[in-house]
CSV table of C-alpha atoms in Angstrom, one decimal:
chain,number,residue,atom,x,y,z
A,18,MET,CA,0.0,0.1,-0.1
A,19,THR,CA,2.9,2.5,0.8
A,20,SER,CA,4.5,1.8,-2.5
A,21,VAL,CA,1.3,2.8,-4.5
A,22,ARG,CA,1.2,6.1,-2.4
A,23,ILE,CA,4.7,6.9,-3.3
A,24,TRP,CA,5.0,5.5,-6.9
A,25,GLY,CA,1.5,6.6,-8.0
A,26,PRO,CA,2.1,10.5,-7.9
A,27,GLY,CA,5.6,10.1,-9.2
A,28,ALA,CA,4.5,8.0,-12.3
A,29,GLY,CA,1.7,10.5,-12.8
A,30,ALA,CA,4.2,13.4,-12.9
A,31,VAL,CA,6.4,11.6,-15.2
A,32,ALA,CA,3.5,11.0,-17.7
A,33,VAL,CA,2.6,14.7,-17.6
A,34,LEU,CA,6.2,15.6,-18.3
A,35,VAL,CA,6.5,13.0,-21.2
A,36,VAL,CA,3.3,14.3,-22.8
A,37,THR,CA,4.2,17.9,-22.6
A,38,ALA,CA,7.6,17.2,-24.0
A,39,VAL,CA,6.1,15.2,-26.9
A,40,TRP,CA,3.6,18.0,-27.5
A,41,ALA,CA,6.1,20.8,-27.5
A,42,HIS,CA,8.6,18.8,-29.7
A,43,GLY,CA,5.9,17.8,-32.3
A,44,SER,CA,4.4,21.2,-32.6
A,45,ALA,CA,7.6,23.2,-32.7
A,46,GLY,CA,9.6,20.9,-35.1
A,47,VAL,CA,9.9,22.8,-38.4
A,48,ASP,CA,11.9,21.4,-41.3
A,49,ALA,CA,14.7,24.1,-41.3
A,50,GLY,CA,15.7,23.1,-44.8
A,51,LEU,CA,12.3,23.4,-46.3
A,52,TRP,CA,11.8,26.7,-44.5
A,53,ALA,CA,15.1,28.0,-46.1
A,54,GLU,CA,13.8,26.8,-49.5
A,55,VAL,CA,10.3,28.6,-49.3
A,56,ARG,CA,11.3,31.6,-47.4
A,57,PRO,CA,12.6,33.7,-50.2
A,58,ALA,CA,9.3,33.1,-52.2
A,59,ILE,CA,7.4,34.2,-49.1
A,60,GLU,CA,9.3,37.3,-48.2
A,61,ALA,CA,9.5,38.5,-51.9
A,62,ARG,CA,5.7,38.2,-52.1
A,63,LEU,CA,5.3,40.1,-48.8
A,64,GLY,CA,7.6,42.9,-50.0
A,65,ALA,CA,5.7,43.1,-53.5
A,66,ARG,CA,2.3,43.3,-51.8
A,67,ALA,CA,3.3,45.7,-49.1
A,68,GLY,CA,5.0,48.0,-51.6
A,69,GLY,CA,2.1,48.1,-53.8
A,70,THR,CA,-0.4,49.4,-51.3
A,71,GLY,CA,0.5,53.1,-51.3
A,72,ALA,CA,-1.0,53.1,-47.7
A,73,GLY,CA,1.9,54.5,-45.8
A,74,GLU,CA,2.0,58.2,-45.1
A,75,GLY,CA,5.8,58.4,-45.8
A,76,GLU,CA,5.8,57.4,-49.4
A,77,ALA,CA,5.3,60.8,-51.0
A,78,ARG,CA,7.2,62.8,-48.4
A,79,LEU,CA,10.1,60.7,-47.7
A,80,GLY,CA,10.5,58.2,-50.8
A,81,SER,CA,9.9,55.5,-48.3
A,82,ARG,CA,9.9,51.8,-49.0
A,83,TRP,CA,8.4,48.8,-47.3
A,84,PHE,CA,10.6,46.1,-45.6
A,85,CYS,CA,9.1,42.6,-44.7
A,86,ARG,CA,10.0,39.4,-43.1
A,87,ALA,CA,8.5,36.2,-42.1
A,88,GLU,CA,8.7,33.8,-39.1
A,89,VAL,CA,7.6,30.2,-39.6
A,90,LEU,CA,4.9,28.9,-37.1
A,91,ASP,CA,3.8,25.7,-39.0
A,92,LEU,CA,5.2,24.1,-42.0
A,93,SER,CA,4.2,21.0,-43.9
A,94,GLU,CA,4.7,19.4,-47.3
A,95,SER,CA,2.3,17.2,-49.1
A,96,GLY,CA,1.9,16.2,-52.7
A,97,GLY,CA,4.3,18.7,-54.0
A,98,GLN,CA,2.6,21.6,-52.1
A,99,VAL,CA,3.9,23.3,-49.0
A,100,ARG,CA,1.7,25.0,-46.4
A,101,ALA,CA,3.4,27.6,-44.3
A,102,GLY,CA,1.7,29.1,-41.4
A,103,ILE,CA,3.6,32.3,-40.7
A,104,ASN,CA,3.8,35.6,-38.8
A,105,THR,CA,4.6,38.5,-41.0
A,106,LEU,CA,6.1,41.8,-40.1
A,107,CYS,CA,6.1,44.6,-42.6
A,108,LEU,CA,7.4,48.2,-41.8
A,109,GLU,CA,7.6,51.3,-43.8
A,110,TYR,CA,10.8,53.2,-43.6
A,111,GLY,CA,12.0,56.6,-45.1
A,112,GLU,CA,15.0,58.9,-44.7
A,113,ARG,CA,15.0,62.5,-43.6
A,114,ALA,CA,18.2,64.4,-42.9
A,115,GLY,CA,20.3,61.4,-42.0
A,116,THR,CA,17.6,59.8,-39.8
A,117,LEU,CA,15.7,56.6,-40.4
A,118,VAL,CA,11.9,57.4,-40.3
A,119,GLU,CA,9.4,54.6,-39.5
A,120,CYS,CA,6.0,55.5,-41.0
A,121,GLY,CA,3.8,52.5,-40.5
A,122,GLY,CA,3.7,48.8,-40.3
A,123,ALA,CA,1.8,45.8,-39.2
A,124,GLN,CA,2.4,42.2,-38.0
A,125,ILE,CA,-0.1,39.7,-39.4
A,126,PRO,CA,-0.5,35.9,-39.3
A,127,GLN,CA,-1.0,34.2,-42.7
A,128,VAL,CA,-1.2,30.9,-44.2
A,129,VAL,CA,0.7,30.5,-47.4
A,130,ARG,CA,0.6,27.7,-49.8
A,131,LEU,CA,3.4,27.2,-52.3
A,132,GLU,CA,4.4,24.7,-55.1
A,133,ARG,CA,7.6,24.0,-56.6
A,134,ASP,CA,8.6,26.3,-59.6
A,135,ALA,CA,10.9,24.0,-61.7
A,136,ALA,CA,11.6,27.0,-64.1
A,137,HIS,CA,13.1,29.2,-61.4
A,138,ARG,CA,14.5,26.1,-59.3
A,139,GLY,CA,12.6,27.3,-56.2
A,140,TYR,CA,9.0,27.8,-55.0
A,141,ARG,CA,6.2,30.1,-55.9
A,142,VAL,CA,3.3,31.3,-53.8
A,143,VAL,CA,0.0,30.1,-55.0
A,144,SER,CA,-2.3,31.4,-52.2
A,145,GLU,CA,-2.4,33.5,-49.1
A,146,GLU,CA,-4.9,33.8,-46.3
A,147,GLU,CA,-4.9,36.1,-43.3
A,148,PRO,CA,-7.6,37.3,-41.0
A,149,ALA,CA,-9.8,40.2,-41.7
A,150,ASP,CA,-9.0,41.7,-38.3
A,151,ASP,CA,-7.3,40.4,-35.1
A,152,ASP,CA,-9.5,37.3,-35.3
A,153,ALA,CA,-8.7,34.7,-32.7
A,154,GLU,CA,-11.2,32.2,-34.2
A,155,TRP,CA,-9.5,32.5,-37.5
A,156,THR,CA,-6.0,31.9,-35.9
A,157,ALA,CA,-7.3,28.9,-33.9
A,158,ALA,CA,-8.9,27.4,-37.1
A,159,HIS,CA,-5.7,27.9,-39.2
A,160,PHE,CA,-2.8,27.1,-36.9
A,161,SER,CA,-1.8,24.3,-34.5
A,162,ARG,CA,-2.3,25.0,-30.8
A,163,HIS,CA,1.3,25.6,-30.4
A,164,ALA,CA,1.6,28.0,-33.3
A,165,ALA,CA,-1.6,29.9,-32.4
A,166,SER,CA,0.1,30.5,-28.9
A,167,ARG,CA,3.0,32.2,-30.7
A,168,VAL,CA,1.0,34.5,-33.0
A,169,ASP,CA,0.8,37.3,-30.7
A,170,GLU,CA,4.5,37.3,-29.9
A,171,GLU,CA,6.1,40.5,-31.0
A,172,MET,CA,8.4,40.0,-33.9
A,173,GLU,CA,12.0,41.4,-33.9
A,174,SER,CA,12.4,44.5,-36.1
A,175,ALA,CA,16.1,45.1,-35.8
A,176,GLY,CA,16.9,43.2,-39.0
A,177,LEU,CA,14.5,45.3,-41.0
A,178,ARG,CA,15.9,48.5,-39.5
A,179,ALA,CA,19.3,47.4,-40.7
A,180,LEU,CA,18.1,46.6,-44.2
A,181,ALA,CA,16.4,50.1,-44.3
A,182,ARG,CA,19.5,51.9,-43.2
A,183,THR,CA,21.6,50.1,-45.9
A,184,HIS,CA,19.0,50.9,-48.5
A,185,PHE,CA,19.0,54.6,-47.8
A,186,ALA,CA,22.8,54.6,-47.2
A,187,LEU,CA,22.6,55.5,-43.5
A,188,PRO,CA,25.2,54.6,-40.9
A,189,ALA,CA,24.3,51.5,-38.8
A,190,ASP,CA,23.7,53.7,-35.7
A,191,ALA,CA,21.4,56.2,-37.6
A,192,PRO,CA,18.7,57.1,-35.1
A,193,VAL,CA,15.0,56.1,-35.8
A,194,ARG,CA,12.2,58.5,-35.6
A,195,TYR,CA,8.4,58.0,-36.4
A,196,CYS,CA,6.1,59.8,-38.8
């Protein structure tokens, strides 16, 4: 009887730890090689879409440009198609008097589908989906539980700032102002 009271809770705790570890590993495991192959097509599409909107304040005044990046949350491949659940960050930067000026931006989750593009030896985006607004139901329906829990994490923008500084031929330590 004593051994059941001692071993029972211990076995239960071990089971919880094992299930948690399997869930975390299974949901966070992304094929890094596949992501490296599809990421350029995804980020090129993001930049083209963001740049074509004309929505930012700074475009006319500052000659600004949009810079975008994606972080993978879910990734799967089946039947020659890739489904990428991603978080996207697009920021609009311009330059004024040696200062980098941030004029707008958004972080939006998306589901992107791609297929292999043999002519260009890479992938091409065939469809994109994103929520109409900050829609928790859409996120829950389109992402795994683990990925959905990461959608609201703030994405790092330092890399986009560095690209913008280079684009506008500003020094690496150029200050950032806001429109």
